[in-house]
mmCIF file of C-alpha atoms and ligand atoms in Angstrom:
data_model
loop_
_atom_site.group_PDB
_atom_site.id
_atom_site.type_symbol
_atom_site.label_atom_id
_atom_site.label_comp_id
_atom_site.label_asym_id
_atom_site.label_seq_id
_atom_site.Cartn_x
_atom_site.Cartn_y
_atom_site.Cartn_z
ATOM 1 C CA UNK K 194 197.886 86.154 180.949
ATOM 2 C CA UNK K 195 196.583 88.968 183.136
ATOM 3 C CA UNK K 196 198.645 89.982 186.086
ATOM 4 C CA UNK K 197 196.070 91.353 188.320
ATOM 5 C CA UNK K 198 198.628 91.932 191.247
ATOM 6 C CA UNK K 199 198.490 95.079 193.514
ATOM 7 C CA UNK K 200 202.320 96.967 192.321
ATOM 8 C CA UNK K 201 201.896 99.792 194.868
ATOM 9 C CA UNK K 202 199.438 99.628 197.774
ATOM 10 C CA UNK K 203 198.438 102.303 200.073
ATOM 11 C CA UNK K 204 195.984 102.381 202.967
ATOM 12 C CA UNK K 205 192.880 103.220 200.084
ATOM 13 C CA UNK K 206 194.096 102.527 197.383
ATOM 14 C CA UNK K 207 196.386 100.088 195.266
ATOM 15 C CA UNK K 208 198.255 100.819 191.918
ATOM 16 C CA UNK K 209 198.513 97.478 189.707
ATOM 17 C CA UNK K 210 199.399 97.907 186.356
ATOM 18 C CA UNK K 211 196.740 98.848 183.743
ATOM 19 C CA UNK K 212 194.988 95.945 181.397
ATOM 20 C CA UNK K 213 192.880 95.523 178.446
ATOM 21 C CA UNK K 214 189.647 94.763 180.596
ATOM 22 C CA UNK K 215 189.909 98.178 182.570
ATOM 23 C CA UNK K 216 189.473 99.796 179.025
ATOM 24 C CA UNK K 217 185.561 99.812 179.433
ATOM 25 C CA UNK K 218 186.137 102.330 182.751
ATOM 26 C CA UNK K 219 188.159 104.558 179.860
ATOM 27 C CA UNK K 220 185.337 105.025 177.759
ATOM 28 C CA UNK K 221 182.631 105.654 180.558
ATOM 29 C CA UNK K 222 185.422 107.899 182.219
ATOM 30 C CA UNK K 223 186.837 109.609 179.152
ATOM 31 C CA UNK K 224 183.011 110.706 178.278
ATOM 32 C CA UNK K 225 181.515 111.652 180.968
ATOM 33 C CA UNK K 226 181.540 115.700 181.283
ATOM 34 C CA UNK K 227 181.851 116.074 185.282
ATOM 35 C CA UNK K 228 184.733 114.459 184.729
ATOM 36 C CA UNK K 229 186.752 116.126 181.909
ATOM 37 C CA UNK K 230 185.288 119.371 183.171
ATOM 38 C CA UNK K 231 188.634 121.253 183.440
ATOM 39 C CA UNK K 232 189.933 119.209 180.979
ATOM 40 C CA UNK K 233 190.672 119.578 177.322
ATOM 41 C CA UNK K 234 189.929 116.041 176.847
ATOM 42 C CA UNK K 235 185.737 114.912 176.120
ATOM 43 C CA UNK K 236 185.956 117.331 172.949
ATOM 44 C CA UNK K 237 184.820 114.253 171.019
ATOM 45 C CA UNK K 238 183.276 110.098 172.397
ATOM 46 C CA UNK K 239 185.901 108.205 172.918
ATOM 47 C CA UNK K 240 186.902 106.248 169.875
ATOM 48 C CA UNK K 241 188.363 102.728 169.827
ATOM 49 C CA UNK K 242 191.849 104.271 168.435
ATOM 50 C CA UNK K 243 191.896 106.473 171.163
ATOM 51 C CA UNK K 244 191.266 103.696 173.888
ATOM 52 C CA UNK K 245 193.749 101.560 172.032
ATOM 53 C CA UNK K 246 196.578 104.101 171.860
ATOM 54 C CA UNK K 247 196.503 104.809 175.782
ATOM 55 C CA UNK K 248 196.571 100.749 175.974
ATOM 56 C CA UNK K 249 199.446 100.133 174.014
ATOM 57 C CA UNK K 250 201.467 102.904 175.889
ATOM 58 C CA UNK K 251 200.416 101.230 178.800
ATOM 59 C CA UNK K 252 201.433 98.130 177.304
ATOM 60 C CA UNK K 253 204.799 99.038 175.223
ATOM 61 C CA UNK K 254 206.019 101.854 176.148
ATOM 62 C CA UNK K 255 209.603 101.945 177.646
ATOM 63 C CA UNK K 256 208.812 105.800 178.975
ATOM 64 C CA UNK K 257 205.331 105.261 180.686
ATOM 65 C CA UNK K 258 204.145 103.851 183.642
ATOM 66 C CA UNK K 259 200.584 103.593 183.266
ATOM 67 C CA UNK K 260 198.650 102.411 186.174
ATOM 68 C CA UNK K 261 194.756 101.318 187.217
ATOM 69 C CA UNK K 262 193.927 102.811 190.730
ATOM 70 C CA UNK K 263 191.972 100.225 192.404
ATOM 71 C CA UNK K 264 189.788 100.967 195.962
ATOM 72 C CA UNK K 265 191.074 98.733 197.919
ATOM 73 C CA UNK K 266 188.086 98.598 200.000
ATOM 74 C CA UNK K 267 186.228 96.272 197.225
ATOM 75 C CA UNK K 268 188.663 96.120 194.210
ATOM 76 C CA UNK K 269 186.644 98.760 192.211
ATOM 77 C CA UNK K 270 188.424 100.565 189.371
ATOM 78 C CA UNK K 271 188.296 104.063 189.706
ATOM 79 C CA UNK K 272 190.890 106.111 187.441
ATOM 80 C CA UNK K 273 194.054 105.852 186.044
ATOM 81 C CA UNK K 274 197.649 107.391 186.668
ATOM 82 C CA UNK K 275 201.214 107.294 186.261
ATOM 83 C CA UNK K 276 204.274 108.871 185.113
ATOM 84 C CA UNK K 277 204.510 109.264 181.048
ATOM 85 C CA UNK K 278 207.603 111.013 179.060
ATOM 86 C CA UNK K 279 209.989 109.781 181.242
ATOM 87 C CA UNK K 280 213.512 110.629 180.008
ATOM 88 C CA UNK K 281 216.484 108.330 181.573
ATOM 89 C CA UNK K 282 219.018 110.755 181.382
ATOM 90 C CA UNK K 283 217.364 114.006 182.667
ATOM 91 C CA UNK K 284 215.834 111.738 185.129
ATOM 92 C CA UNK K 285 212.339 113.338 184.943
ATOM 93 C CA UNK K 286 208.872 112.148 184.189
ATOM 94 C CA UNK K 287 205.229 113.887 183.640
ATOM 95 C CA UNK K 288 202.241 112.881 186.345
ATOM 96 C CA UNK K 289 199.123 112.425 185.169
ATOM 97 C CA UNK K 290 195.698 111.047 187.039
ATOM 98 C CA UNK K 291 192.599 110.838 186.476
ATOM 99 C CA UNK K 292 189.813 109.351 188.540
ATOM 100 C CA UNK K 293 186.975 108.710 186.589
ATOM 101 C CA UNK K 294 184.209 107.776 189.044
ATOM 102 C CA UNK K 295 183.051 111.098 190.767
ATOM 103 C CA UNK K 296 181.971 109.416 193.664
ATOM 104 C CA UNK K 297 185.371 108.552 194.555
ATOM 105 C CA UNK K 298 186.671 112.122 194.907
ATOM 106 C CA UNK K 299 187.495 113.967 197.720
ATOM 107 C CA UNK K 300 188.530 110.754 199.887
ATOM 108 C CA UNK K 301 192.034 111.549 199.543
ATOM 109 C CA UNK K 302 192.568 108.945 196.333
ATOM 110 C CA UNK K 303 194.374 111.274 194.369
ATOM 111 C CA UNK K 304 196.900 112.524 197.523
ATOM 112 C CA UNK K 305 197.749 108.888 198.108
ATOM 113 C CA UNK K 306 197.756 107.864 194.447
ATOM 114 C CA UNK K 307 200.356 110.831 193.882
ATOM 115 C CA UNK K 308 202.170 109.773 196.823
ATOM 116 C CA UNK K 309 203.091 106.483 196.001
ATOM 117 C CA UNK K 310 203.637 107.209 192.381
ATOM 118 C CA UNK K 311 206.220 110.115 193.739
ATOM 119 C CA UNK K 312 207.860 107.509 196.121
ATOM 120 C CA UNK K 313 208.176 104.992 192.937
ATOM 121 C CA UNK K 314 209.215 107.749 191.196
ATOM 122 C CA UNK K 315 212.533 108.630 193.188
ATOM 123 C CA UNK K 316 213.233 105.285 195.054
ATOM 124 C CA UNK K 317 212.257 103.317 192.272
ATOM 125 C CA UNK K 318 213.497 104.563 189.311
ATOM 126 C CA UNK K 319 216.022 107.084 191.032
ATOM 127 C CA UNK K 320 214.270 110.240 189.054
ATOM 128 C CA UNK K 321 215.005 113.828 189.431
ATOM 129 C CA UNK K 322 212.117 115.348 189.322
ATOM 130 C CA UNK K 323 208.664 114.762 188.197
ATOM 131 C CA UNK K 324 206.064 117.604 186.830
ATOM 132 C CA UNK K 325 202.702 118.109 186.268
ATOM 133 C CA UNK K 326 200.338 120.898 184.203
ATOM 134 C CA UNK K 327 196.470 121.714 185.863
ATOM 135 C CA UNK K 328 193.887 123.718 184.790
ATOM 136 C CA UNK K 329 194.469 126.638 187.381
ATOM 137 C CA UNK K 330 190.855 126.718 187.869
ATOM 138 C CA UNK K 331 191.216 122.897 188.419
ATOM 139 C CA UNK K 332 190.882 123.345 192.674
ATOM 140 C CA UNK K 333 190.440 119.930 193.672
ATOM 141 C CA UNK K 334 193.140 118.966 191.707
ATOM 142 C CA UNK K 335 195.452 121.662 192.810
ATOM 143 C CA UNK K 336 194.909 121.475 196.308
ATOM 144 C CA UNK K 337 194.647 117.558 196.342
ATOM 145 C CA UNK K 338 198.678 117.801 194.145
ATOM 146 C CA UNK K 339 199.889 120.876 196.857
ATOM 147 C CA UNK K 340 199.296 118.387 199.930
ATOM 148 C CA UNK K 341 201.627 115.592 198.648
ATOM 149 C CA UNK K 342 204.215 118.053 197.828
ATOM 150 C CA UNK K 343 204.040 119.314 195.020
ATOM 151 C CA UNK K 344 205.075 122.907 194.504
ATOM 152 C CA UNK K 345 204.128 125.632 192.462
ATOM 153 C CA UNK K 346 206.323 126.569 189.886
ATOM 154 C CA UNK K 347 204.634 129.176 187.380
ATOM 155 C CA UNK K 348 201.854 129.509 184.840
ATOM 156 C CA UNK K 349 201.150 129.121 181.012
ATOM 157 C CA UNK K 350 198.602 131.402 180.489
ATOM 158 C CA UNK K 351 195.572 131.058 178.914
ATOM 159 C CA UNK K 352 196.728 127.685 177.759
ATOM 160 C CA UNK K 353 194.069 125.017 178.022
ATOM 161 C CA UNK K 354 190.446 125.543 176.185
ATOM 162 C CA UNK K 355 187.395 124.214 177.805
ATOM 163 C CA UNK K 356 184.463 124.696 178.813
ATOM 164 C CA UNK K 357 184.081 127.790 176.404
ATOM 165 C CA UNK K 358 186.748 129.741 177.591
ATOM 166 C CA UNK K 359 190.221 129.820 177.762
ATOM 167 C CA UNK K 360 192.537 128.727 181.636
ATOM 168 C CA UNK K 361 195.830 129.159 183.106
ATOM 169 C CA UNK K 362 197.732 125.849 183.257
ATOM 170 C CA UNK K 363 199.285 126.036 186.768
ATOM 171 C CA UNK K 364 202.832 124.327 186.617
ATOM 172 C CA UNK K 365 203.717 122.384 189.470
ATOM 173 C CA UNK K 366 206.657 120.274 190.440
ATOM 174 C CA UNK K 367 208.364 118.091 192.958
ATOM 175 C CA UNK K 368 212.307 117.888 193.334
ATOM 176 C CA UNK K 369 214.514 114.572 194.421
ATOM 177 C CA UNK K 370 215.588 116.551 197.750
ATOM 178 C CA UNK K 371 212.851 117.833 198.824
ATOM 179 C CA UNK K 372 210.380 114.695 198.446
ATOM 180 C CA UNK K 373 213.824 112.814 200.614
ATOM 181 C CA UNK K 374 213.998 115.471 203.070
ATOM 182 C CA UNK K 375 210.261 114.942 204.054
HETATM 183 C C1 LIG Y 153 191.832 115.850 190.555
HETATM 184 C C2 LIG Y 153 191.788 114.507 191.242
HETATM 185 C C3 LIG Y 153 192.966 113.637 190.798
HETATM 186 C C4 LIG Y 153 191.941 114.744 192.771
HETATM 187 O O1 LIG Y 153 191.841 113.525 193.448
HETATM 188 P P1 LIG Y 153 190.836 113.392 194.691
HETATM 189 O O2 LIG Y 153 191.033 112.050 195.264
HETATM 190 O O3 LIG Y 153 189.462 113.756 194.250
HETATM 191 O O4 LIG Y 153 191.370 114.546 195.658
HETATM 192 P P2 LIG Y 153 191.904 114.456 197.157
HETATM 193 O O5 LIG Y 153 190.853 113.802 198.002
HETATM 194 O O6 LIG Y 153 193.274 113.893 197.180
HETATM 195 O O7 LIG Y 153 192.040 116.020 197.529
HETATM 196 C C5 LIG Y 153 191.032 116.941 197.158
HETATM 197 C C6 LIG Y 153 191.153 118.175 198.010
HETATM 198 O O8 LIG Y 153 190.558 119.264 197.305
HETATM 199 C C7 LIG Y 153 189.555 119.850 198.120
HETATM 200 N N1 LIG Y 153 188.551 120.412 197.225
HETATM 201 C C8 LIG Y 153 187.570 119.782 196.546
HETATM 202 N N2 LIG Y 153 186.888 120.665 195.797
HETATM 203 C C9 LIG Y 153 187.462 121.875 196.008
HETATM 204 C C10 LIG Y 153 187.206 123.186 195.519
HETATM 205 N N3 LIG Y 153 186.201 123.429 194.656
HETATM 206 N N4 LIG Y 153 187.984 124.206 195.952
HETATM 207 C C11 LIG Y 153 189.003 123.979 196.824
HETATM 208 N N5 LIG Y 153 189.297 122.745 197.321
HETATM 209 C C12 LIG Y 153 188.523 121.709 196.906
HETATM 210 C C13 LIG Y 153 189.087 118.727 199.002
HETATM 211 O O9 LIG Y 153 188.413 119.215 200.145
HETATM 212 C C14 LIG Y 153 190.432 118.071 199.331
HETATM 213 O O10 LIG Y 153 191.180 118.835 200.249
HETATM 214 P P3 LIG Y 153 191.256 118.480 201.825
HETATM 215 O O11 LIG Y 153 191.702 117.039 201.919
HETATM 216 O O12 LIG Y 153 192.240 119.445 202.370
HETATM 217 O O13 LIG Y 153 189.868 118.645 202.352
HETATM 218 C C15 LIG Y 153 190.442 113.775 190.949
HETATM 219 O O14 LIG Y 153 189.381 114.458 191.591
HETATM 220 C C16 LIG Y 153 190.170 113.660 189.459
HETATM 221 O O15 LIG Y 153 190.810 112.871 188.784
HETATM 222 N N6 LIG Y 153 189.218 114.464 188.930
HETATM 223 C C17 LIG Y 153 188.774 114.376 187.541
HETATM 224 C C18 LIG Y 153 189.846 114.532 186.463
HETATM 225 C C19 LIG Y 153 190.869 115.609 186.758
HETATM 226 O O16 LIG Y 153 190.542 116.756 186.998
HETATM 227 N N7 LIG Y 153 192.132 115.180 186.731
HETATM 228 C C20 LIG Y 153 193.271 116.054 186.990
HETATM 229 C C21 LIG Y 153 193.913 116.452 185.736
HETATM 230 S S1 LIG Y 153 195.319 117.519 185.994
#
């Protein structure tokens, strides 16, 4: 049975975990080149296998937390997150997000979907630190990642190929302390 309940809930937006049915906004998201601009993802359509293998981690894994972010003005599904590699005795864990309908940027989604996911992150399952790798020339997403705290922490050059060309991945991070001390 489905559990369609809101997990973490924000004042736009709710995390509940991520189901079989939201695998149709995967495809549509996955393939659509506004949004996997900065991205090395879209080199190929999404294939079932593909779909399938980000379900089952969703659905199995022990070191993922996969999420659907919901509007909660309406209940529309517009991206995914969550923390993935999560190792339970360095106490740290990846972010990742995505937010697949492009109409739905820019309305501070991705700042509150971060900031609940951080919160989870350290109250919840008592993590370290959690880190993230961005296209450098990825601005919304840097600037929407700096205003919920996370900080900048170096650069893998010329590390990510899209779009023709290759990008700095900007390295970013957000320690125990300092998201506590806030
Ligand atoms: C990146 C992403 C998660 C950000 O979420 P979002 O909800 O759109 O972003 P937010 O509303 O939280 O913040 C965006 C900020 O960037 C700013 N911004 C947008 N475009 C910008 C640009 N070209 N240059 C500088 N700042 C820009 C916005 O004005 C806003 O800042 P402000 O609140 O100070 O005005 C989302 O847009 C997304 O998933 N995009 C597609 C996939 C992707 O790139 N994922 C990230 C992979 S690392």
């Amino acid at each position: 049975m489905l559990d369609k309940n809101s997990f973490l809930t924000g004042d736009l937006i709710s995390l509940r975990g991520f189901q079989a049915d939201d695998l149709p906004g995967l495809y549509r998201w996955w393939d659509d080149e506004r949004v996997t601009e900065f991205l090395e993802m879209g080199a190929r359509p999404t294939r079932d296998k593909d779909a399938s293998a980000f379900l089952e981690l969703a659905r199995e894994s022990d070191d993922a937390v996969v999420f659907a972010i919901e509007e909660k003005d309406g209940g529309r599904v517009v991206g995914t997150c969550g923390l993935f590699s999560i190792g339970w005795i360095c106490r740290r864990a990846q972010f990742n997000i995505l937010i697949g309908e492009p109409d739905a940027w820019d309305k501070g989604y991705g700042r509150e979907a971060a900031s609940l996911l951080l919160g989870y992150a350290f109250n919840k399952l008592n993590l370290n630190s959690v880190q993230l790798g961005v296209n450098a020339d990825n601005k919304r997403a840097v600037r929407s990642y700096e205003k919920c705290g996370f900080v900048h922490e170096g650069v893998r050059r010329q590390f990510i190929y899209c779009g023709g060309r290759y990008h700095d991945t900007a390295m970013m991070s957000v320690l125990r302390d300092e998201f506590l001390a806030d």
